[in-house]
Structure formats: C-alpha cells, structure tokens
Amino acid sequence: MEKARLGEVPVVDLKCATCDLASELEQNRRLFDLPDQVKRSMAFNVTLDIGYTGGTGTSQALDPNAGIQAADTKEGFMLTNNAFMGAAALDPTNPRKFLPRHPHLDPKDPLAGATLHWPPGLPGYERVIRSYFASAYELNYRLNDLLFSSLGMDANERNRLGSAPFCVLKQLRYGPGRDALANGSSIGAGAHADWGSLTLLLTDDTPGLQVEMAGEWLPVPPRRGMFIVNAGDQIEALTNGHYRSAKHRVITTSPRPRYSTAFFTYFNYKEPLTPLHEHVNPQKPLRRAPMDTMAWFQYKLRQSVGENVSRPLSTTTSSSTSSSEPAANATCSFAPLREALVIRALGGGVEGGAEGGVLLGVEALGIDLLSVSDGVIDELIAAMHADGKGLLVVRNQTLSPEGYERALFRLGRAAGGFGTPLLYDRWPGQSPRLRCCPHVSLLGNYRARVDDELGTGAVVGDRIGEYKPAREELREWHTDGSFLARPKIGVALYAPSAVPVATCAPCAKPSAWWRKLLRWPCRPTCRHAPASALPPEGGHTAFASGILGYERLDAAEREQLESLSAVHSWCDFMHFLEARDPGREKVSADDCAKKPDVTWPLVRTHPVTNRRSLYLNPKNGLRIVHSSDGEPASAEMSASLVLNLTKRVLELGTYHHTWRPGDLVLMDNRVLIHAATPFDADKYERLIYRAEFPGEPVYFF
C-alpha cells in the first residue's frame, strides 16, 4: 500500500487486484453517451436510490446550504444493494420479503435481490458493473478492518457495524453547465461531506476535485488507476467528532468532460450508530442522536433532491399536544392517527395506574400493530418519548409468537424506535429457544401442556419460561442488562391472548441458505400457541422513573452523584437469582469469567432526548467507585447509596401494570427501573413473551 500526502489529506493507492478500473470508466463513458431520452427513461427513484439524474429539475444539491436552486451541474447514475431499503424489504410480515437473499452473504454478487435500472443498448455493461460492485464491496470489508483496528473496537462491535453494509455506486459525468462562474468554471458538485462511512472514488485524469483544509480549498491531483478514500459523516458520528468527515467539492474548469465513479459505503444498514464510549464525556457531549443507516440515508437523500424533511430520531413530541403535561386521566388526541386510536397518559385516572399521580408512559387503544400504518407507529413512539416518560402500553393485541416478532420489527424501525430486535442469546436458567421465533424468550412458571409446545422441545409438564420468584423488597427493582458492555436500550413484553391451536408443520426440504446462516433454519407455525396464562392476583410489573429521581435532587446532590459510578456484575446478578431459586441452573466460574464486571456512571444522559436520569440497579450494581480514577468509595457509601437512591425514586411515584391478555408493553430501559410483584406460583401460572433491542454504552454528558 503506497501513501502520499496532500496537506493533511492521505491519498491511498489500494491496489485492488480484482477491480477492473479501466473497464468501469469505459462503461461510464458509454452510459452517458446514450441519447438523453434513453437516460431519462431510467429516471431517478428517490425511494430506492437508483437511476439517472441530470438536466433541469433532476439534479441534486449536495451543498446543504446552497438550496436546490443551486443544483449541481453533473449527470449521475445510481445503483444500490437496495434489497435493504423500503418498508416491503424490511417488513417481516412476509418472510419472503424479510432479508431477501442477503447481499452481505453473497459477496460474489452483492446486488442480488436489488431493484435496478440496466441501460438498454449497452452490451457488457451489466457484467462489468456487477463485477466492479462486488470487488469494491469486498474491498470495503478490508478497509473497515483497518478502520476498526485503528479505533480499538472489539470483535462484537466490528461485527455489529461491519456486517450487512449498505452501498451505493454512483457513476458521474461533469462538465461546464448553466451555473458557470466568472472564470469559466462551474459547480460540478457543491461543497459537502459524504453521508456514509468510507467512499472509494475512481477518477479519470481530468482535474476538478477539491478538499477543504483549514478554510482553504486544495486541488486533488487526478491519477489514473487510483482510489481516493474519503471519510464520511458516519465515521464522524462513530467517533463523536474526533475524526471529521472530509468536506470536498468539484469545480469543473476543463473543456472536456470529467468522469468518475464513487462507491459510497455505509455501516450495517439496520444497526443504530452510537458513538464509541471513549469518545463521549462531559467535555465531549454527544454531537448527534443515534440513528440507523437507512434513517440517516433517506433523510440526506430526500434533503438533497429538495424534499421538505425533518431530521430523524431527534427529540420527538407530537405536534398535536400542548407543551404542558396532560392531566393524569387525559385522553390525548393525535391528528395524524386514524380515528379508532386513542392515546392516553398512564396516570392515576387509568385502571392499574400510577401511585403518586406521576406520568410514566402512554397507553394506546383501538389499533392492531400488524395492520396499522407506519405513521401511527411513529406517533406511538413519539408519545412514549415525550416528556421523558419512556413507557408504551398497547392493549388488546392478538399475536402469535410470530406475530409478536413482526410487531417488534415495526416498533423498532419507527422514527425514534429502538432498532432491530436482538436474537435471543440464552443464559443458564433462562427459557429454551423457540424454533419459530429466534428473537423471543419466555418469562414465568408456565408448564408445557403438550410436547414441543411453542417449538421449545419441551415435554408435557416441563417449565418453559424463566421463573424468577419475586419479593416485595427494594432489591427487586432493577434495569435490565446493566452488567453488559452495551446495556439494552429497550425491552418489550407481551401477555399472549387466546389464539388458535395449530400443529407445527416440519420443513419438507432445507430452507433458503441465507436463513441457515442466520441461524433461522425454518419458520414453521408454532405448535399449540397457548391461551393466556396470567394470575388473577399479583404478578404485576411496576415501573419508576430515573429522570424524575435525578430532577428532584438538589444541586449539591447532583454534583456529588455526577462524579460517581457503580460496578455492575453479571456474576453477582446470577448468584442473586440462584439464592432466590435453589432449583435454578447454576453458573460456573468459566461463565463468570466470560462476562467481566463493567462500570457505569450513576447519572446517565439519554442520547435522544438529552434528559439526565439516575442509572440504578440494586440487584447487581451496589459497589460505588469514583468516576475519575475508579477508586472505591467508602464502605458506608457502597453499602447504602444505591438502595437509598432507589427508595427516593420510588417515593416519587410508580406505575403498576396489571396485566391483561393482549397487553404489549415497550419500555425505555435507559430511563426506567422496574420490578415484578409476587404471585402464588403454586396456585397460578404466568407466561409473558420477552424481547430485547440493541444496546449502547451508558453516556453521561
């Protein structure tokens, strides 16, 4: 690998053995030499980011400050692995449309399954472009390895962000146009930074590319057979501004056309991009709310073609609500929602409501999560986040385990949602996996009524849920997964209602190869999906707000707590559960060694709403240390601080959810603590479906 320098800008010759650069540029010229009417027959599709742009009314304005009136004077033609894009491709309500022939599992043809325009009358074009796309796609993996190594990222983070990359190939032709400057040049591409992670830029020998350094525009000398690699906005977001995206433009001065091909790469299309923990601190607060690749890409794309868009995943409040807090029993009207939907605050006037009149969430009535529009789903998530509440209860859902999974995907993909549900990773003592539903686990003392109930492999009488006997005590309160390197940001619970009993049809032949690679060998109908199993008394789930806990502290208390952290231990948590339930499967020393302790601040900042909250877990996070040096606090403080803070939070008010069949509860695990209440497990059974959403570091800024 050779390296030259242009001021502070590295220019790298990547020596891609399989990239036929000359053939690609030749296809580029052939494409743009087609008659205008042929090119315009492949008009640009903003939803799928494919097709031709150029000429009046069809160009992009890459400079976000220039406006669409200053559109770039270039022609472009886009191809993407857009099997990742759009509601249809991401909607698991139809398994045939869910992850269709995953491009990242077929590196020889990453455009497989994509919807594309192929220019007519250009023999050989498709073969060359597919080959070039695949070569650049593979090269992106190598570059990501270098990038992730330089950032010190662990294997889990590398895989989370590096797998399933979204990529865009854009062929470009520049020439003097209608926006000619006084010196005879024109704006080929306005000043901008690329939106993704890395860009591989191939150019001919015509000059025009410029890079901004310290307020000065520096020309980048063209060299044949060379890739220029730009860092984009996603790298800036990943490092919270430690590395900056490269601002550049194209000013065309040559009387001959300039041809180039840009291969834009993005991180994993579905994962929320959160900054690395070491780059977020009080001196470097979070610069941008976390968002997944597709939400960010669609926002930037629509902005560039002049659509009126609002930034995704910013702090969300409904335009139909007033700025004041609604009354505890208020019915909140949301204009964009269909008439059947009612959203009301979870407070003292709601059945099973809050103690102390505190509002911790919203309740939605009159909708079916599997059939309602995406706009309604967005409104539900916005209402859940409004005013820092963090809890959503959707009543009267009739969902099989597969239907529950589909509902989770819809909720997770909403603006402000938690992302794609995680595959269930079983720990000792937890429920068996459901063959039909790889994201779902089971809670409760429910015992199988038939063999292989819910596809668990259980026999009649086996307990198929994870049962953790609850007690009325302070240490019952907790936040889920605080002992993880990336604590889960959201958790969903569902009390199944009565659904028809069905027999599980075995797969007649091996299913699609990509499902096997995803540990998803088949999707049979789950056997004997049970009616509800809820105790008539007890077995509630209670919630309390860490945001309220923080906001009721005085200034001196806030200052003290903001300098302290707690050590969270998976091993302590598992031993706590074993002491409660002697029959529980035991963890070994090797198990504990695989999950080392983590340290998180006692006060955290919500990366979407910017609200601060107490981050408490009395079950496994009692040891207090000083954040500055990790030194243990006094024994007296460690023994009592977290428990005393938890008690104060509970005194401010709690919401006790009385479960009904068909209730789906979604909680923001960053701002709420929760606890189960006891029930007579010898007399009654309880069954709850559970799923988790991706994690992120605990930020404080």
XYZ file of C-alpha atoms in Angstrom:
701
model
C 0.000 0.000 0.000
C 1.547 3.289 -1.098
C 0.730 6.525 0.638
C 1.208 10.111 -0.482
C 0.080 13.253 1.290
C -1.826 16.289 0.151
C -1.561 18.732 3.007
C -3.281 16.768 5.792
C -5.239 14.533 3.412
C -3.994 10.957 2.866
C -4.336 9.670 -0.698
C -4.116 5.881 -0.817
C -3.329 3.578 -3.747
C -5.211 0.441 -2.748
C -4.001 -1.935 -5.465
C -7.347 -3.746 -5.767
C -6.396 -6.818 -7.774
C -9.957 -7.649 -8.833
C -11.113 -4.093 -9.622
C -11.143 -3.546 -13.394
C -10.841 0.230 -13.171
C -10.300 0.949 -16.856
C -13.340 -1.103 -17.869
C -15.503 0.679 -15.311
C -14.572 4.129 -16.612
C -15.181 2.959 -20.176
C -18.693 1.806 -19.207
C -19.167 5.175 -17.537
C -18.460 6.982 -20.821
C -20.689 4.622 -22.793
C -23.550 5.208 -20.369
C -23.502 8.993 -20.562
C -23.084 8.946 -24.353
C -26.566 7.435 -24.628
C -29.274 9.750 -26.021
C -30.967 11.938 -23.413
C -34.341 10.273 -23.951
C -32.827 6.871 -23.139
C -31.151 8.155 -19.987
C -34.324 9.870 -18.829
C -36.283 6.669 -19.321
C -34.305 5.425 -16.298
C -35.452 8.351 -14.151
C -34.179 8.621 -10.599
C -36.228 6.836 -7.919
C -35.725 8.568 -4.564
C -37.182 5.649 -2.604
C -34.715 3.091 -3.972
C -31.878 5.490 -4.915
C -31.491 4.169 -8.430
C -31.492 5.705 -11.859
C -30.411 8.780 -13.756
C -30.109 12.364 -12.536
C -29.153 15.281 -14.730
C -30.623 18.179 -16.581
C -33.169 20.722 -15.418
C -35.167 19.673 -12.389
C -33.475 16.339 -11.826
C -30.141 17.226 -10.230
C -29.127 17.002 -6.612
C -27.854 19.893 -4.499
C -25.136 18.349 -2.357
C -24.262 21.601 -0.613
C -26.890 21.682 2.187
C -26.531 25.448 2.499
C -26.995 26.222 -1.191
C -30.551 25.005 -1.666
C -31.935 23.052 -4.570
C -31.832 26.186 -6.722
C -28.052 25.718 -6.853
C -28.239 22.126 -8.044
C -25.015 20.534 -9.182
C -24.150 20.602 -12.893
C -23.433 16.940 -13.342
C -25.064 13.803 -14.607
C -25.288 10.800 -12.342
C -26.449 7.211 -12.459
C -27.027 5.234 -9.251
C -27.117 1.553 -8.395
C -27.518 0.251 -4.831
C -27.940 -3.015 -2.973
C -31.413 -1.701 -2.171
C -32.791 -5.051 -1.036
C -32.201 -3.388 2.348
C -34.387 -0.392 1.542
C -38.085 0.363 1.835
C -40.866 -0.961 4.026
C -41.506 -4.001 1.850
C -37.914 -5.208 2.004
C -37.725 -4.756 5.754
C -41.204 -5.920 6.751
C -41.079 -9.424 8.244
C -44.862 -9.787 7.962
C -43.960 -11.561 4.735
C -40.974 -13.864 5.310
C -40.205 -13.837 1.598
C -39.568 -10.111 1.832
C -37.552 -10.225 5.032
C -33.793 -10.038 4.379
C -34.254 -11.141 0.767
C -31.135 -13.067 -0.293
C -28.931 -11.033 1.972
C -26.313 -9.230 -0.170
C -23.648 -9.461 2.521
C -23.976 -13.250 2.417
C -23.252 -13.362 -1.326
C -20.081 -11.282 -1.838
C -19.729 -12.524 -5.404
C -22.948 -10.715 -6.290
C -23.929 -8.173 -3.604
C -26.508 -6.692 -5.987
C -28.545 -9.902 -5.823
C -32.158 -9.151 -4.983
C -31.816 -5.436 -5.719
C -34.237 -3.450 -7.873
C -32.119 -1.729 -10.542
C -32.193 0.051 -13.889
C -29.893 -1.506 -16.504
C -29.295 0.777 -19.518
C -30.617 -0.653 -22.791
C -28.293 -0.993 -25.746
C -25.056 -1.379 -23.764
C -23.846 -4.972 -24.164
C -21.421 -5.978 -21.437
C -22.374 -3.087 -19.143
C -24.210 -5.148 -16.521
C -21.441 -7.762 -16.320
C -18.715 -5.141 -15.771
C -20.712 -3.159 -13.219
C -21.720 -6.209 -11.187
C -18.084 -7.330 -11.088
C -16.846 -3.867 -10.103
C -19.516 -3.518 -7.400
C -18.556 -6.900 -5.921
C -14.837 -6.021 -5.940
C -15.403 -2.663 -4.260
C -17.782 -4.319 -1.792
C -15.087 -6.795 -0.747
C -12.507 -4.006 -0.546
C -14.788 -2.137 1.851
C -14.571 -5.054 4.294
C -10.767 -4.796 4.224
C -10.875 -1.058 4.798
C -13.311 -1.479 7.677
C -10.895 -3.924 9.302
C -8.190 -1.245 9.192
C -10.577 1.422 10.462
C -11.958 -0.677 13.318
C -8.458 -1.776 14.350
C -7.274 1.823 14.496
C -10.246 2.655 16.746
C -9.589 -0.283 19.077
C -13.050 -1.783 18.531
C -13.731 -5.287 19.862
C -14.981 -8.186 17.758
C -18.636 -7.736 18.727
C -18.658 -4.082 17.714
C -16.808 -4.844 14.483
C -19.364 -7.446 13.539
C -22.315 -5.284 14.580
C -21.308 -2.353 12.379
C -19.294 -4.098 9.673
C -21.754 -6.786 8.606
C -24.571 -6.102 6.131
C -23.133 -2.839 4.770
C -25.334 -0.686 2.579
C -23.525 0.560 -0.548
C -24.245 2.945 -3.417
C -22.387 3.024 -6.737
C -22.700 6.364 -8.480
C -21.322 6.962 -11.967
C -20.719 10.638 -12.707
C -20.045 12.901 -15.655
C -19.055 16.536 -15.017
C -18.885 19.385 -17.494
C -19.340 23.186 -17.581
C -23.012 23.916 -17.121
C -25.629 26.551 -16.507
C -24.021 27.680 -13.214
C -20.776 28.861 -14.856
C -18.617 31.046 -12.680
C -16.888 34.236 -13.790
C -13.679 32.360 -14.561
C -15.471 29.920 -16.851
C -15.725 27.082 -14.375
C -18.909 25.566 -12.975
C -20.087 23.862 -9.805
C -19.953 20.193 -10.638
C -20.703 19.182 -7.049
C -21.316 21.672 -4.262
C -19.336 21.641 -1.033
C -20.382 18.647 1.045
C -19.255 15.687 3.095
C -20.263 12.183 2.088
C -23.061 10.701 4.160
C -21.699 7.226 4.866
C -18.530 5.736 6.315
C -15.939 5.459 3.528
C -16.071 6.467 -0.134
C -13.907 4.833 -2.817
C -13.560 7.410 -5.574
C -12.238 6.425 -9.012
C -11.462 9.290 -11.423
C -10.054 9.821 -14.882
C -7.173 12.249 -15.429
C -9.339 15.387 -15.609
C -8.883 17.774 -12.635
C -11.709 19.265 -10.587
C -11.831 17.647 -7.138
C -11.004 19.964 -4.233
C -10.745 19.301 -0.487
C -11.252 21.905 2.227
C -8.413 22.239 4.724
C -8.429 24.988 7.373
C -10.850 27.070 5.320
C -8.826 26.747 2.109
C -9.784 24.696 -0.942
C -6.901 22.491 -2.108
C -6.916 20.747 -5.508
C -6.536 16.972 -5.548
C -4.323 15.990 -8.499
C -6.003 13.232 -10.544
C -4.151 9.954 -11.052
C -5.349 7.089 -13.212
C -5.769 3.736 -11.536
C -6.041 5.269 -8.079
C -8.772 5.227 -5.458
C -9.234 8.334 -3.355
C -10.762 7.388 0.005
C -12.964 9.919 1.789
C -14.120 9.650 5.389
C -17.839 10.368 5.704
C -20.401 11.519 8.251
C -20.793 8.077 9.834
C -17.131 7.987 10.870
C -17.567 11.430 12.400
C -20.641 10.139 14.267
C -18.882 6.934 15.383
C -16.026 8.925 16.938
C -18.277 11.780 18.144
C -16.315 14.276 16.053
C -12.820 13.013 16.932
C -12.406 12.218 13.234
C -14.163 14.620 10.882
C -15.821 13.854 7.589
C -13.922 15.209 4.594
C -15.582 18.257 3.058
C -14.996 18.448 -0.692
C -16.418 19.773 -3.946
C -15.930 19.524 -7.703
C -15.208 22.670 -9.711
C -15.022 21.872 -13.411
C -12.584 24.022 -15.379
C -11.659 21.708 -18.232
C -13.270 21.966 -21.675
C -13.538 18.161 -21.731
C -15.889 16.078 -19.585
C -14.687 14.608 -16.295
C -15.736 11.044 -15.491
C -15.640 9.439 -12.079
C -17.243 6.609 -10.135
C -17.944 6.919 -6.425
C -18.585 3.818 -4.329
C -20.267 5.036 -1.139
C -20.202 2.616 1.781
C -22.250 2.695 4.969
C -22.173 0.700 8.169
C -24.707 -2.053 8.897
C -27.990 -0.921 7.381
C -30.155 -1.709 10.422
C -27.979 -1.023 13.473
C -28.229 2.258 15.392
C -24.920 4.098 15.101
C -23.883 5.158 18.585
C -20.520 6.816 19.305
C -17.775 4.754 20.858
C -17.944 5.122 24.609
C -14.446 6.555 24.973
C -15.388 9.499 22.743
C -18.355 10.704 24.857
C -17.698 12.545 28.118
C -18.678 15.817 29.827
C -16.074 17.674 27.769
C -17.275 15.994 24.552
C -21.068 15.642 24.789
C -22.960 13.668 22.186
C -22.988 15.618 18.906
C -25.743 13.705 17.132
C -28.619 11.494 18.222
C -28.027 7.810 17.377
C -29.748 6.635 14.215
C -29.506 3.679 11.903
C -28.035 3.835 8.414
C -31.299 3.754 6.491
C -32.960 6.516 8.519
C -29.906 8.756 8.033
C -29.521 7.901 4.350
C -33.163 8.533 3.477
C -33.102 11.840 5.325
C -29.982 13.063 3.482
C -31.177 11.756 0.129
C -34.547 13.475 0.307
C -32.918 16.671 1.515
C -30.560 16.636 -1.478
C -33.412 16.461 -4.007
C -35.343 19.280 -2.374
C -37.959 17.450 -0.308
C -39.108 19.082 2.924
C -37.761 16.673 5.540
C -37.272 16.760 9.276
C -34.249 15.255 10.951
C -34.859 11.638 12.010
C -34.523 10.402 15.558
C -34.352 13.814 17.125
C -36.253 14.531 20.323
C -39.859 13.779 19.408
C -43.095 15.305 20.609
C -46.433 15.164 18.864
C -47.428 18.287 17.020
C -50.947 17.804 18.334
C -50.106 18.054 22.020
C -49.580 21.143 24.077
C -46.339 21.822 25.872
C -47.958 21.319 29.270
C -48.255 17.892 30.886
C -51.722 16.377 30.309
C -53.878 15.510 33.269
C -53.449 12.038 34.673
C -56.671 10.779 33.122
C -56.480 12.891 29.968
C -57.302 11.467 26.569
C -54.693 12.799 24.147
C -55.813 13.387 20.572
C -53.236 12.910 17.797
C -54.399 14.349 14.496
C -52.376 12.087 12.153
C -53.791 8.939 13.745
C -56.824 7.127 12.473
C -59.995 7.775 14.459
C -60.038 4.379 16.212
C -56.796 5.088 18.031
C -56.787 6.677 21.459
C -53.580 7.510 23.310
C -53.885 8.421 26.945
C -51.401 9.074 29.700
C -50.660 6.361 32.228
C -51.573 8.082 35.464
C -53.832 7.960 38.490
C -57.022 8.068 36.430
C -56.156 4.975 34.411
C -57.036 1.476 35.593
C -53.913 -0.051 37.079
C -52.452 3.430 37.041
C -49.742 5.264 38.877
C -49.246 5.864 42.525
C -48.457 9.460 43.352
C -50.016 10.851 40.174
C -46.739 10.626 38.252
C -46.954 10.108 34.478
C -44.508 7.489 33.241
C -45.926 6.459 29.886
C -48.816 6.282 27.461
C -51.493 3.694 26.714
C -52.758 3.047 23.174
C -56.202 1.612 22.452
C -58.027 0.670 19.283
C -55.225 -0.418 16.962
C -53.743 -3.595 15.518
C -49.952 -3.297 15.452
C -49.701 -5.628 12.458
C -52.023 -3.656 10.184
C -51.817 -0.026 11.304
C -49.866 2.438 9.127
C -46.219 3.331 9.690
C -47.317 6.854 10.575
C -49.321 5.566 13.525
C -46.352 3.532 14.743
C -44.195 6.682 14.577
C -46.773 8.571 16.646
C -46.816 5.861 19.307
C -43.046 6.005 19.733
C -43.113 9.806 19.792
C -45.751 9.765 22.533
C -43.702 7.260 24.529
C -40.617 9.514 24.455
C -42.482 12.787 25.074
C -41.553 14.498 28.341
C -39.111 11.723 29.191
C -41.778 9.155 30.056
C -40.367 6.039 28.402
C -43.256 3.538 28.616
C -45.759 2.424 25.962
C -48.683 0.062 26.646
C -50.672 -1.191 23.634
C -53.842 -3.026 24.626
C -55.851 -5.823 23.027
C -53.290 -7.326 20.649
C -53.951 -10.857 19.392
C -50.483 -12.066 18.463
C -48.960 -15.470 17.923
C -45.247 -15.661 18.741
C -44.545 -14.954 15.065
C -46.960 -12.029 15.146
C -45.249 -10.690 18.247
C -41.934 -10.744 16.366
C -43.457 -8.857 13.457
C -44.869 -6.222 15.812
C -41.421 -5.790 17.375
C -39.836 -5.151 13.993
C -42.431 -2.486 13.227
C -41.962 -0.748 16.573
C -38.185 -0.937 16.351
C -37.997 0.564 12.865
C -40.119 3.610 13.734
C -38.561 7.057 13.950
C -37.127 7.197 17.450
C -37.517 3.425 17.844
C -35.017 1.030 19.348
C -33.809 -0.677 16.159
C -33.970 -4.319 15.133
C -34.802 -6.830 17.892
C -31.874 -8.921 19.063
C -31.607 -12.641 18.525
C -32.251 -14.394 21.827
C -28.946 -15.365 23.478
C -29.789 -17.873 26.211
C -28.058 -17.765 29.613
C -28.110 -20.506 32.283
C -31.572 -20.720 33.828
C -33.364 -18.914 31.015
C -36.123 -20.300 28.823
C -35.423 -22.616 25.881
C -35.328 -21.101 22.417
C -38.457 -21.031 20.283
C -37.740 -22.745 16.983
C -40.175 -20.500 15.167
C -39.135 -17.189 16.667
C -35.415 -16.559 17.255
C -35.917 -13.162 18.911
C -38.377 -14.279 21.619
C -37.787 -15.635 25.124
C -40.361 -16.644 27.742
C -40.903 -15.455 31.310
C -42.943 -17.137 34.023
C -43.661 -20.502 35.594
C -45.833 -21.797 32.734
C -45.522 -25.559 32.112
C -45.977 -27.220 28.728
C -49.415 -28.721 28.163
C -48.313 -30.662 25.084
C -44.979 -31.953 23.855
C -42.856 -29.404 21.986
C -45.139 -26.551 22.979
C -44.233 -23.314 21.177
C -41.464 -25.203 19.395
C -39.328 -25.351 22.557
C -38.655 -29.094 22.514
C -40.242 -29.400 25.970
C -42.317 -32.374 27.060
C -45.598 -32.147 28.934
C -45.036 -30.715 32.404
C -41.693 -29.028 31.677
C -41.428 -25.405 32.745
C -40.748 -23.468 29.547
C -40.473 -19.954 30.970
C -37.713 -18.380 33.026
C -39.137 -18.137 36.524
C -37.632 -15.679 38.990
C -39.586 -15.669 42.279
C -40.371 -12.054 43.125
C -40.414 -10.471 46.555
C -41.727 -7.217 47.921
C -38.341 -5.683 48.640
C -36.116 -2.887 47.423
C -33.623 -5.149 45.649
C -36.367 -6.408 43.344
C -36.042 -3.138 41.396
C -33.566 -3.115 38.519
C -32.740 -2.097 34.986
C -32.184 -4.925 32.507
C -28.682 -5.919 31.454
C -26.729 -3.169 33.196
C -23.848 -5.667 33.565
C -23.340 -5.767 29.775
C -20.790 -3.815 27.762
C -23.764 -2.359 25.847
C -26.851 -2.420 28.107
C -30.065 -2.938 26.184
C -31.859 0.296 25.327
C -35.329 -1.221 25.150
C -37.310 -4.265 26.266
C -40.712 -5.484 25.050
C -43.113 -7.723 26.995
C -46.351 -9.323 25.797
C -49.081 -11.270 27.593
C -50.471 -13.663 24.961
C -54.195 -13.722 24.421
C -56.133 -16.785 23.320
C -55.065 -17.837 19.828
C -55.935 -20.952 17.804
C -54.040 -24.158 18.489
C -52.007 -25.153 15.424
C -49.726 -28.039 14.525
C -46.116 -27.296 13.621
C -45.532 -28.339 10.020
C -41.934 -29.527 9.565
C -39.828 -28.185 6.724
C -40.228 -30.519 3.769
C -36.798 -29.592 2.421
C -33.899 -27.390 3.536
C -34.902 -23.753 3.544
C -33.037 -20.882 1.917
C -29.279 -20.946 2.544
C -29.244 -17.411 3.967
C -31.703 -18.468 6.686
C -29.328 -21.223 7.749
C -26.501 -18.726 8.028
C -28.743 -16.531 10.155
C -29.495 -19.475 12.467
C -33.026 -19.418 11.119
C -33.393 -22.866 9.503
C -37.160 -22.713 9.038
C -40.247 -20.851 10.180
C -42.876 -23.497 10.963
C -46.092 -22.472 12.617
C -45.522 -22.757 16.375
C -47.162 -25.801 17.875
C -50.000 -25.213 20.316
C -49.774 -21.486 20.901
C -51.447 -21.328 24.323
C -54.247 -19.224 25.650
C -53.241 -16.582 28.163
C -51.698 -17.629 31.451
C -51.980 -14.769 33.932
C -52.581 -14.982 37.676
C -55.826 -13.308 38.806
C -53.923 -11.563 41.586
C -50.325 -10.441 41.829
C -47.791 -10.864 39.040
C -47.850 -7.165 38.127
C -44.890 -5.244 36.672
C -44.071 -1.933 38.352
C -42.106 0.966 36.838
C -40.379 4.075 38.202
C -38.501 6.937 36.547
C -34.794 7.653 36.908
C -35.382 11.001 35.197
C -37.725 12.132 37.960
C -35.252 10.832 40.508
C -32.466 12.973 39.086
C -34.574 16.093 38.587
C -35.731 16.089 42.226
C -32.139 16.155 43.547
C -30.695 19.422 44.793
C -27.622 20.946 43.141
C -25.166 19.577 45.694
C -26.531 16.046 45.361
C -26.357 16.207 41.580
C -22.749 17.374 41.688
C -21.783 14.540 44.026
C -23.564 11.795 42.084
C -22.225 13.001 38.742
C -18.719 12.187 39.989
C -19.576 8.603 40.989
C -20.053 5.307 39.161
C -21.307 1.849 40.084
C -19.743 -1.514 39.281
C -22.283 -3.853 37.650
C -21.646 -7.591 37.852
C -23.297 -10.323 35.798
C -21.934 -12.928 38.193
C -23.415 -11.122 41.213
C -26.756 -10.970 39.410
C -26.786 -14.687 38.605
C -25.843 -15.624 42.173
C -28.635 -13.325 43.394
C -31.132 -15.282 41.269
C -29.734 -18.637 42.383
C -30.224 -17.653 46.026
C -33.872 -16.839 45.251
C -34.485 -20.105 43.388
C -32.346 -23.044 44.607
C -33.507 -25.174 41.677
C -32.218 -22.694 39.100
C -29.433 -23.782 36.736
C -26.115 -22.673 38.268
C -23.430 -20.580 36.581
C -19.814 -21.710 36.606
C -16.602 -19.809 37.216
C -15.953 -20.053 33.467
C -19.345 -18.463 32.786
C -18.456 -15.566 35.081
C -15.028 -15.134 33.508
C -16.648 -14.635 30.102
C -18.698 -11.686 31.406
C -16.393 -9.347 33.337
C -17.719 -6.548 35.529
C -18.483 -3.180 33.927
C -18.549 0.292 35.458
C -21.234 2.835 34.561
C -21.935 6.364 35.849
C -24.692 6.814 38.417
C -26.097 9.608 36.247
C -26.598 8.985 32.537
C -27.722 11.166 29.645
C -30.384 9.923 27.241
C -28.782 10.256 23.766
C -32.082 11.044 22.022
C -33.892 13.337 24.475
C -30.765 14.682 26.266
C -32.549 14.213 29.617
C -30.406 13.099 32.552
C -31.512 10.281 34.818
C -30.267 8.147 37.683
C -28.920 4.811 36.478
C -29.567 2.327 39.273
C -29.591 -1.431 39.671
C -29.925 -2.671 43.270
C -29.682 -6.293 42.105
C -26.130 -6.156 40.794
C -24.763 -2.603 40.910
C -24.145 -1.696 44.560
C -20.370 -1.153 44.583
C -19.569 2.552 44.215
C -16.342 3.961 42.754
C -15.094 7.428 41.855
C -15.508 8.044 38.120
C -12.246 9.965 37.818
C -9.894 7.180 38.921
C -12.009 4.081 39.608
C -11.033 4.053 43.273
C -13.659 2.520 45.597
C -15.844 4.883 47.588
C -16.221 4.425 51.322
C -17.694 1.165 52.568
C -20.577 3.091 54.094
C -21.416 4.730 50.771
C -21.213 1.459 48.824
C -23.480 -0.253 51.319
C -26.314 2.232 51.162
C -26.133 4.778 48.333
C -27.856 2.857 45.515
C -30.549 1.464 47.817
C -31.274 4.898 49.300
C -31.481 6.487 45.850
C -33.808 3.730 44.666
C -36.060 4.293 47.662
C -36.240 8.015 46.889
C -37.128 7.308 43.255
C -39.974 5.017 44.322
C -41.319 7.615 46.737
C -41.835 9.963 43.775
C -44.391 7.593 42.262
C -44.625 4.253 40.491
C -46.814 2.792 37.763
C -48.066 -0.754 38.467
C -49.084 -2.517 35.275
C -51.893 -5.003 35.840
C -51.532 -7.470 33.001
C -54.462 -8.309 30.755
C -54.407 -10.798 27.881
C -53.197 -8.999 24.761
C -51.121 -6.303 26.513
C -47.857 -5.346 24.808
C -45.515 -3.201 26.912
C -42.481 -1.417 25.467
C -40.100 0.240 27.931
C -37.094 2.512 27.511
C -34.528 0.690 29.624
C -32.339 3.810 29.788
C -34.700 5.842 31.974
C -36.931 3.357 33.818
C -36.354 0.863 36.588
C -38.880 -1.908 37.057
C -39.809 -4.817 39.313
C -42.091 -7.830 39.257
C -44.559 -8.320 42.094
C -45.121 -11.743 43.712
C -47.971 -14.130 42.930
C -48.941 -17.560 44.220
C -46.843 -19.730 41.894
C -48.148 -22.936 43.466
C -51.686 -21.989 42.530
C -51.364 -19.960 39.309
C -49.282 -19.874 36.134
C -47.833 -16.862 34.350
C -46.495 -16.587 30.781
C -45.007 -13.461 29.201
C -43.151 -13.161 25.882
C -40.000 -11.051 26.089
C -37.601 -9.499 23.562
C -34.682 -7.093 23.708
C -33.427 -4.330 21.464
C -29.783 -3.415 20.742
C -27.577 -1.932 23.421
C -25.430 1.157 23.667
C -22.852 2.434 26.160
C -24.081 4.435 29.143
C -23.398 8.059 28.238
C -23.017 10.983 30.582
C -22.577 14.492 29.228
